Short mmCIF file of C-alpha atoms in Angstrom, two decimals:
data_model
loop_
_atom_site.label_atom_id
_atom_site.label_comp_id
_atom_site.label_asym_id
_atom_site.label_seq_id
_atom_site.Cartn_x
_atom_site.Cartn_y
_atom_site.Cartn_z
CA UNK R 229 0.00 0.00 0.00
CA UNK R 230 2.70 2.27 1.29
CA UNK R 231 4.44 1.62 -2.69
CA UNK R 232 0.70 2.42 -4.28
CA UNK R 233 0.55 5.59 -2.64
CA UNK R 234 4.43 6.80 -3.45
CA UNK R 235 3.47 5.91 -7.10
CA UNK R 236 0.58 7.87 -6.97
CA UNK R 237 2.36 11.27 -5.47
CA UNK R 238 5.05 10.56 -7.95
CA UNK R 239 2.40 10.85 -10.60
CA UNK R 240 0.81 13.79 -9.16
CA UNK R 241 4.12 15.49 -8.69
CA UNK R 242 3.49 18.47 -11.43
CA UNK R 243 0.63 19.19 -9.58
CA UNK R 244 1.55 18.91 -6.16
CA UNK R 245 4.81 20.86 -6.96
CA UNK R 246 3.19 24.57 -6.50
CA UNK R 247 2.69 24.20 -2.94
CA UNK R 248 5.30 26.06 -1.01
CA UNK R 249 7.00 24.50 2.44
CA UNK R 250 10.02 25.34 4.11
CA UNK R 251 13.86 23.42 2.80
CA UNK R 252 13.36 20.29 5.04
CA UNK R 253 15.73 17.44 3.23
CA UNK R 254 17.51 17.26 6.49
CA UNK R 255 15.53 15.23 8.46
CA UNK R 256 14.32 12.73 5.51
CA UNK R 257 18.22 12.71 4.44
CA UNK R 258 19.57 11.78 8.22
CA UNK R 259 16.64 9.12 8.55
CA UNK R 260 17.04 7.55 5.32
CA UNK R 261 20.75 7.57 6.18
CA UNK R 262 20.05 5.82 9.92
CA UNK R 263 18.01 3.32 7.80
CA UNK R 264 20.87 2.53 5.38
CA UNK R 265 22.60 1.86 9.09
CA UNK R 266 20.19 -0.35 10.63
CA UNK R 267 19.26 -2.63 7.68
CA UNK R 268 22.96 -3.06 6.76
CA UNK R 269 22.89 -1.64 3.29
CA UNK R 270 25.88 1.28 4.39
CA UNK R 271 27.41 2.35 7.23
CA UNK R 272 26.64 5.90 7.95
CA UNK R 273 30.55 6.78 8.87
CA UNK R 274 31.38 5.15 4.95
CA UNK R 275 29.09 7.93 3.79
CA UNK R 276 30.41 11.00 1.61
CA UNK R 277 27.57 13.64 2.77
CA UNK R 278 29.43 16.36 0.55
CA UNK R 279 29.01 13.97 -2.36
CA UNK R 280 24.80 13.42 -1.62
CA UNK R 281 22.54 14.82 -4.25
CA UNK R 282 19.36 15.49 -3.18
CA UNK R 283 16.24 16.74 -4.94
CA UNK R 284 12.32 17.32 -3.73
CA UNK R 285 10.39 14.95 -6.11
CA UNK R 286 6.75 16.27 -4.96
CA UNK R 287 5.45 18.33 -2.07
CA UNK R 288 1.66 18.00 -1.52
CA UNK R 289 -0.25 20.39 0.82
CA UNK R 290 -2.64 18.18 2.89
CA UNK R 291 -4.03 21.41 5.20
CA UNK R 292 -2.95 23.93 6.74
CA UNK R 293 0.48 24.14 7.24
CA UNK R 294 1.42 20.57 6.61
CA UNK R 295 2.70 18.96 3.79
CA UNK R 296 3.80 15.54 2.66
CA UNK R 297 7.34 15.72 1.07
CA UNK R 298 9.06 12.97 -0.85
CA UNK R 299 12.55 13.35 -1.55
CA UNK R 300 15.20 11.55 -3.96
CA UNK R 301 18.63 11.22 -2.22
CA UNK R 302 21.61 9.77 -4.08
CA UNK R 303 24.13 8.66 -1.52
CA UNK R 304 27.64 8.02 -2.04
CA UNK R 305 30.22 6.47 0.40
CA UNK R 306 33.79 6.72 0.30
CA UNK R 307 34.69 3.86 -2.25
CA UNK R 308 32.50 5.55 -4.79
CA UNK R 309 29.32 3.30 -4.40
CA UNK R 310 26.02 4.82 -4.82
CA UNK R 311 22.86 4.45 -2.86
CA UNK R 312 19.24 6.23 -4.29
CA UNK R 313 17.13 6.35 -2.08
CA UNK R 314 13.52 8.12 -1.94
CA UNK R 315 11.95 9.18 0.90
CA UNK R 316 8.11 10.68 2.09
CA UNK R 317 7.21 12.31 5.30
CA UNK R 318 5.14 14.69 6.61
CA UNK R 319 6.48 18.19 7.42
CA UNK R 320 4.60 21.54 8.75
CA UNK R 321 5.60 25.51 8.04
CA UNK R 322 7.22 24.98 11.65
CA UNK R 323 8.42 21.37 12.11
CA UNK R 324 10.33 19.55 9.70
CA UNK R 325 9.90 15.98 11.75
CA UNK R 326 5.91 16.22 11.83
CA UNK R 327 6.04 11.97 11.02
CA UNK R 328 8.56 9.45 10.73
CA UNK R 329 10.20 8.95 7.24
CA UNK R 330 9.28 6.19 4.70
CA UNK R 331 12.55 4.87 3.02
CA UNK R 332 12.76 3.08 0.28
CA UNK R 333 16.38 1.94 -1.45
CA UNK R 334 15.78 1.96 -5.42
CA UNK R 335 19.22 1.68 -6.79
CA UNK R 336 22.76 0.85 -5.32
CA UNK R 337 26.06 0.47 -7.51
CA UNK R 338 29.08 -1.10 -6.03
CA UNK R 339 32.45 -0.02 -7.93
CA UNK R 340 35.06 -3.17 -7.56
#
């Protein structure tokens, strides 16, 4: 369900993408990288953060103040491997950490 409705934001994206929120990729960026930790795919201190590319793929005003975000993050640790990851959450005008963050890994390279 939780894929259905990333699909479906992703689709509505265009749309969604005139609603205005405050920069919040930090908090999606240090969960999805705490994630990456605790499921093994990359240990945070391997990570590159000056190398991380990150762009907001939709932001969708729910109500007032609140918005759900969903982010793209391209991670990179210090051998050169890359980790995309996307991301959704829920954010406000005044709190960035308004829900926890969805992660979900869709590509990793490993250079040998």
């Amino acid at each position: 369900m939780k894929k259905l409705s990333l699909l479906i934001l992703l689709v509505l994206s265009p749309i969604l993408s005139f609603a205005k929120a405050p920069d919040c990729h930090n908090w999606p960026m240090s969960m999805a990288e705490a994630w990456m930790q605790n499921t093994k795919i990359v240990d945070i201190p391997s990570i590159d953060e000056s190398k991380t590319k990150i762009k907001l793929l939709a932001l969708g005003k729910k109500k007032q103040g609140l918005y759900t975000q969903i982010y793209h993050f391209v991670f990179y640790d210090r051998k050169g491997n890359s980790y995309e990851v996307i991301t959704k959450n829920e954010a406000s005008d005044d709190e960035c950490s308004m829900s926890d963050v969805d992660s979900y890994l869709i590509s990793k390279s490993h250079i040998h």
